[in-house]
Amino acid sequence: MTARIGVVTFPGSLDDRDTQRAIKLAGAEPVALWHKDKDLKQVDAVVLPGGFSYGDYLRAGAISRFSPVMATVIEQAKSGMPVLGICNGFQILTEAHLLPGGMLGNDHLHFICRDQKLKVENAETAWTLDYESGQEINIPLKNMDGRYVADERTLDMLEAEGRVVFRYVTGGEFADGFGNPNGSLRDIAGISNEAGNVVGLMPHPEHAVEPLVGSGRTDGLPFFTSILKKLVNA
C-alpha cells in the first residue's frame, strides 16, 4: 500500500506544490490538506510547507497555529504521527509548542535566499533515516524570520538529548554557502521533539530533489525517502 503524506496549504503558503512533487518523486502519494479542515484524510504523515502564512502578521506562524487543521495535527503528532515543518512550517511548529523555542527576524534584518551547507547531527528521526550522522548536505534557504532562539536551559536540553537535527556549517566563505545565515543560536538549523517524529528546519529540502529543478542537487530527497522507510517499518 502506498504511503499517504499530507501537505497543508495555508493562506500564503508558497511551497506546498513543490513539497507535493517531492513526496511523489520519493514514491509516496501526496495528499492536499486545507487549513480550514480538521480532517487529515487518513494520511500517514503531515508536512507543513514553507511560505508566508497569513502574511506573517503578528509573528511568523502565529495565526496559522490556530487554523482548524492544526488542532488535529497537534493531537496526531502527540500520538506519534510524523510531522515535518519546513521554514514557515517550522515557525508554526514552535508556535504550536510541538517544538521548543521560537523564531525571530534574521540578525542582519534582510531576507536571505541562497544555497546553504548543513551538517546532519541526528540521523535517527523519522525524517532523517536516509542520512548519516555527520553528513554535510547542501539545501536551499530562503527566509526573513529564520533566527532560532531559546533560553540556555532549553538549548542545553536539546544538545544533551540529541534533538539538534541540523546545524549550519561554519567556516569557509559565506558566499559559498558556509556560515550562519540568520544568527540562529548555536548554529541550529533544525530540531526535533523528544520522540523524533516531529522535525522542523529552516532550509527547503523540497527544492533539492531532482537535478534539473531547484538547486540542481538531490540532497533534500532523503527527507522524503526517510519517512517512507519509517512508515514501512512501523
Tab-separated table of C-alpha atoms in Angstrom:
chain	number	residue	atom	x	y	z
A	1	MET	CA	0.000	0.000	0.000
A	2	THR	CA	1.352	3.454	-0.943
A	3	ALA	CA	2.084	5.779	1.971
A	4	ARG	CA	-0.079	8.914	2.033
A	5	ILE	CA	1.622	12.130	3.131
A	6	GLY	CA	-0.475	15.227	3.660
A	7	VAL	CA	0.693	18.725	2.774
A	8	VAL	CA	-1.210	21.559	4.441
A	9	THR	CA	-1.963	24.707	2.450
A	10	PHE	CA	-2.441	27.896	4.469
A	11	PRO	CA	-3.268	31.331	3.015
A	12	GLY	CA	0.168	32.489	1.866
A	13	SER	CA	1.790	29.064	1.507
A	14	LEU	CA	4.312	29.125	-1.343
A	15	ASP	CA	5.933	25.714	-1.380
A	16	ASP	CA	3.021	23.322	-0.956
A	17	ARG	CA	3.082	22.216	-4.612
A	18	ASP	CA	6.871	21.775	-4.543
A	19	THR	CA	6.517	19.634	-1.433
A	20	GLN	CA	3.823	17.515	-3.051
A	21	ARG	CA	6.130	16.971	-6.014
A	22	ALA	CA	8.993	15.916	-3.739
A	23	ILE	CA	6.741	13.407	-1.988
A	24	LYS	CA	5.647	11.952	-5.323
A	25	LEU	CA	9.252	11.673	-6.529
A	26	ALA	CA	10.098	9.749	-3.352
A	27	GLY	CA	7.385	7.208	-4.138
A	28	ALA	CA	4.581	8.274	-1.802
A	29	GLU	CA	1.139	9.716	-2.517
A	30	PRO	CA	0.861	13.452	-1.755
A	31	VAL	CA	-2.479	14.478	-0.252
A	32	ALA	CA	-3.534	18.130	-0.304
A	33	LEU	CA	-4.905	19.351	3.048
A	34	TRP	CA	-6.678	22.679	3.529
A	35	HIS	CA	-6.068	24.784	6.630
A	36	LYS	CA	-9.785	25.140	7.430
A	37	ASP	CA	-10.418	21.389	7.541
A	38	LYS	CA	-9.835	19.264	10.634
A	39	ASP	CA	-9.950	16.048	8.596
A	40	LEU	CA	-6.470	14.768	7.709
A	41	LYS	CA	-7.915	12.308	5.159
A	42	GLN	CA	-6.278	9.288	6.779
A	43	VAL	CA	-2.727	10.349	5.902
A	44	ASP	CA	0.266	8.609	7.441
A	45	ALA	CA	2.343	11.774	7.926
A	46	VAL	CA	1.996	15.535	7.505
A	47	VAL	CA	4.230	18.273	6.106
A	48	LEU	CA	3.721	21.946	6.959
A	49	PRO	CA	5.329	23.708	3.966
A	50	GLY	CA	7.179	26.979	3.587
A	51	GLY	CA	5.703	30.350	2.712
A	52	PHE	CA	4.321	33.379	4.491
A	53	SER	CA	1.093	32.077	6.020
A	54	TYR	CA	-1.321	34.895	6.802
A	55	GLY	CA	1.376	37.304	5.646
A	56	ASP	CA	3.474	36.536	8.760
A	57	TYR	CA	1.308	39.028	10.661
A	58	LEU	CA	1.818	39.195	14.456
A	59	ARG	CA	4.663	36.669	14.228
A	60	ALA	CA	5.554	34.168	11.546
A	61	GLY	CA	3.272	31.167	12.076
A	62	ALA	CA	1.358	32.720	14.977
A	63	ILE	CA	-2.026	32.843	13.203
A	64	SER	CA	-1.652	29.534	11.334
A	65	ARG	CA	-1.112	27.787	14.639
A	66	PHE	CA	-4.845	28.385	15.298
A	67	SER	CA	-6.091	27.093	11.940
A	68	PRO	CA	-8.630	24.252	12.385
A	69	VAL	CA	-6.310	21.707	10.773
A	70	MET	CA	-3.666	22.336	13.427
A	71	ALA	CA	-5.887	21.035	16.224
A	72	THR	CA	-5.821	17.634	14.532
A	73	VAL	CA	-2.139	17.869	13.579
A	74	ILE	CA	-1.194	18.632	17.186
A	75	GLU	CA	-3.302	15.762	18.504
A	76	GLN	CA	-1.918	13.278	15.974
A	77	ALA	CA	1.681	14.455	16.421
A	78	LYS	CA	1.424	13.861	20.156
A	79	SER	CA	0.179	10.355	19.343
A	80	GLY	CA	3.218	9.644	17.178
A	81	MET	CA	2.290	10.760	13.666
A	82	PRO	CA	5.370	12.039	11.796
A	83	VAL	CA	5.200	15.783	11.108
A	84	LEU	CA	7.748	17.859	9.195
A	85	GLY	CA	7.769	21.658	9.306
A	86	ILE	CA	9.779	23.432	6.606
A	87	CYS	CA	10.646	27.123	7.100
A	88	ASN	CA	7.213	28.664	7.814
A	89	GLY	CA	6.167	25.186	8.884
A	90	PHE	CA	8.996	25.175	11.442
A	91	GLN	CA	7.747	28.524	12.707
A	92	ILE	CA	4.226	27.095	13.035
A	93	LEU	CA	5.525	24.086	14.979
A	94	THR	CA	7.207	26.336	17.536
A	95	GLU	CA	4.081	28.491	17.828
A	96	ALA	CA	2.048	25.301	18.376
A	97	HIS	CA	4.528	24.172	21.060
A	98	LEU	CA	5.225	20.934	19.239
A	99	LEU	CA	8.842	22.099	19.181
A	100	PRO	CA	10.545	24.288	21.797
A	101	GLY	CA	11.997	27.745	21.243
A	102	GLY	CA	10.922	30.312	18.694
A	103	MET	CA	11.894	32.187	15.550
A	104	LEU	CA	12.905	35.838	15.285
A	105	GLY	CA	13.884	38.082	12.389
A	106	ASN	CA	17.274	37.475	10.818
A	107	ASP	CA	20.021	39.263	12.723
A	108	HIS	CA	21.008	41.228	9.586
A	109	LEU	CA	17.360	42.331	9.103
A	110	HIS	CA	17.245	41.205	5.471
A	111	PHE	CA	15.517	38.427	3.571
A	112	ILE	CA	18.070	35.817	2.525
A	113	CYS	CA	17.902	33.349	-0.364
A	114	ARG	CA	20.864	31.059	-1.108
A	115	ASP	CA	22.184	27.520	-1.081
A	116	GLN	CA	23.122	26.554	2.463
A	117	LYS	CA	25.501	23.914	3.777
A	118	LEU	CA	24.104	21.872	6.681
A	119	LYS	CA	25.546	19.196	8.933
A	120	VAL	CA	23.275	16.291	9.836
A	121	GLU	CA	23.517	15.944	13.605
A	122	ASN	CA	20.786	13.326	14.126
A	123	ALA	CA	20.108	10.652	11.519
A	124	GLU	CA	17.640	8.735	13.678
A	125	THR	CA	14.487	10.857	13.422
A	126	ALA	CA	11.533	9.813	11.290
A	127	TRP	CA	12.654	12.285	8.615
A	128	THR	CA	16.437	11.693	8.561
A	129	LEU	CA	16.903	7.904	8.436
A	130	ASP	CA	18.416	8.012	4.945
A	131	TYR	CA	21.168	10.412	6.054
A	132	GLU	CA	24.285	9.646	8.056
A	133	SER	CA	25.256	11.418	11.248
A	134	GLY	CA	27.928	13.991	10.428
A	135	GLN	CA	26.990	14.117	6.743
A	136	GLU	CA	27.138	17.542	5.093
A	137	ILE	CA	24.398	18.440	2.629
A	138	ASN	CA	23.514	21.488	0.550
A	139	ILE	CA	19.912	22.706	0.802
A	140	PRO	CA	18.323	25.963	-0.446
A	141	LEU	CA	17.430	28.504	2.228
A	142	LYS	CA	15.032	31.457	1.962
A	143	ASN	CA	13.675	33.308	4.960
A	144	MET	CA	13.161	36.598	6.731
A	145	ASP	CA	12.415	35.259	10.216
A	146	GLY	CA	14.838	32.366	10.419
A	147	ARG	CA	16.757	33.076	13.632
A	148	TYR	CA	16.175	30.200	16.035
A	149	VAL	CA	16.232	31.250	19.688
A	150	ALA	CA	15.610	29.576	23.048
A	151	ASP	CA	16.794	30.041	26.623
A	152	GLU	CA	20.055	28.415	27.683
A	153	ARG	CA	18.296	25.652	29.594
A	154	THR	CA	16.303	24.649	26.500
A	155	LEU	CA	19.367	24.807	24.279
A	156	ASP	CA	21.325	22.620	26.705
A	157	MET	CA	18.421	20.144	26.796
A	158	LEU	CA	18.285	19.942	23.004
A	159	GLU	CA	22.027	19.320	22.853
A	160	ALA	CA	22.022	16.724	25.631
A	161	GLU	CA	19.079	14.790	24.178
A	162	GLY	CA	20.415	14.802	20.620
A	163	ARG	CA	17.491	16.871	19.382
A	164	VAL	CA	19.551	19.291	17.295
A	165	VAL	CA	18.944	17.613	13.939
A	166	PHE	CA	20.727	20.067	11.608
A	167	ARG	CA	23.347	22.736	12.130
A	168	TYR	CA	24.623	25.413	9.781
A	169	VAL	CA	28.168	24.605	8.662
A	170	THR	CA	30.520	27.420	9.611
A	171	GLY	CA	33.974	28.109	8.235
A	172	GLY	CA	34.767	28.781	4.599
A	173	GLU	CA	33.340	31.588	2.506
A	174	PHE	CA	29.829	32.818	3.275
A	175	ALA	CA	29.194	33.248	-0.447
A	176	ASP	CA	29.810	29.526	-0.917
A	177	GLY	CA	27.045	28.503	1.468
A	178	PHE	CA	29.053	28.385	4.669
A	179	GLY	CA	28.251	30.275	7.850
A	180	ASN	CA	25.235	31.024	9.999
A	181	PRO	CA	22.825	32.851	7.660
A	182	ASN	CA	20.444	34.339	10.201
A	183	GLY	CA	22.021	34.421	13.676
A	184	SER	CA	20.382	31.235	14.974
A	185	LEU	CA	21.733	30.340	18.395
A	186	ARG	CA	24.377	27.589	18.372
A	187	ASP	CA	24.085	27.492	14.562
A	188	ILE	CA	20.880	25.467	14.869
A	189	ALA	CA	19.080	24.906	11.559
A	190	GLY	CA	16.613	22.225	12.653
A	191	ILE	CA	15.412	20.373	15.743
A	192	SER	CA	13.095	17.527	16.737
A	193	ASN	CA	10.737	16.703	19.556
A	194	GLU	CA	11.722	14.135	22.154
A	195	ALA	CA	10.157	11.227	20.272
A	196	GLY	CA	11.781	12.174	16.950
A	197	ASN	CA	8.538	12.098	14.962
A	198	VAL	CA	8.276	15.905	14.729
A	199	VAL	CA	11.085	17.756	12.935
A	200	GLY	CA	11.374	21.391	11.922
A	201	LEU	CA	14.068	23.108	9.869
A	202	MET	CA	14.504	26.425	8.087
A	203	PRO	CA	16.098	25.306	4.766
A	204	HIS	CA	13.919	23.837	2.000
A	205	PRO	CA	14.658	20.185	1.121
A	206	GLU	CA	11.769	20.145	-1.391
A	207	HIS	CA	13.861	22.424	-3.629
A	208	ALA	CA	16.701	19.895	-3.824
A	209	VAL	CA	15.101	16.675	-5.020
A	210	GLU	CA	15.988	16.421	-8.723
A	211	PRO	CA	18.946	17.527	-10.871
A	212	LEU	CA	17.097	19.764	-13.338
A	213	VAL	CA	14.888	21.741	-10.935
A	214	GLY	CA	15.641	23.930	-7.920
A	215	SER	CA	19.224	23.778	-6.711
A	216	GLY	CA	20.203	21.089	-9.225
A	217	ARG	CA	21.039	18.747	-6.356
A	218	THR	CA	19.172	15.883	-4.717
A	219	ASP	CA	20.387	16.414	-1.142
A	220	GLY	CA	16.823	17.036	0.035
A	221	LEU	CA	15.243	13.854	-1.339
A	222	PRO	CA	16.280	11.667	1.650
A	223	PHE	CA	13.838	13.625	3.841
A	224	PHE	CA	11.008	12.103	1.849
A	225	THR	CA	12.518	8.648	1.358
A	226	SER	CA	13.322	8.537	5.078
A	227	ILE	CA	9.689	8.912	6.058
A	228	LEU	CA	8.732	6.121	3.657
A	229	LYS	CA	11.278	3.867	5.338
A	230	LYS	CA	9.892	4.836	8.741
A	231	LEU	CA	6.291	4.152	7.734
A	232	VAL	CA	7.124	0.815	6.088
A	233	ASN	CA	8.994	-0.390	9.171
A	234	ALA	CA	6.467	0.972	11.669
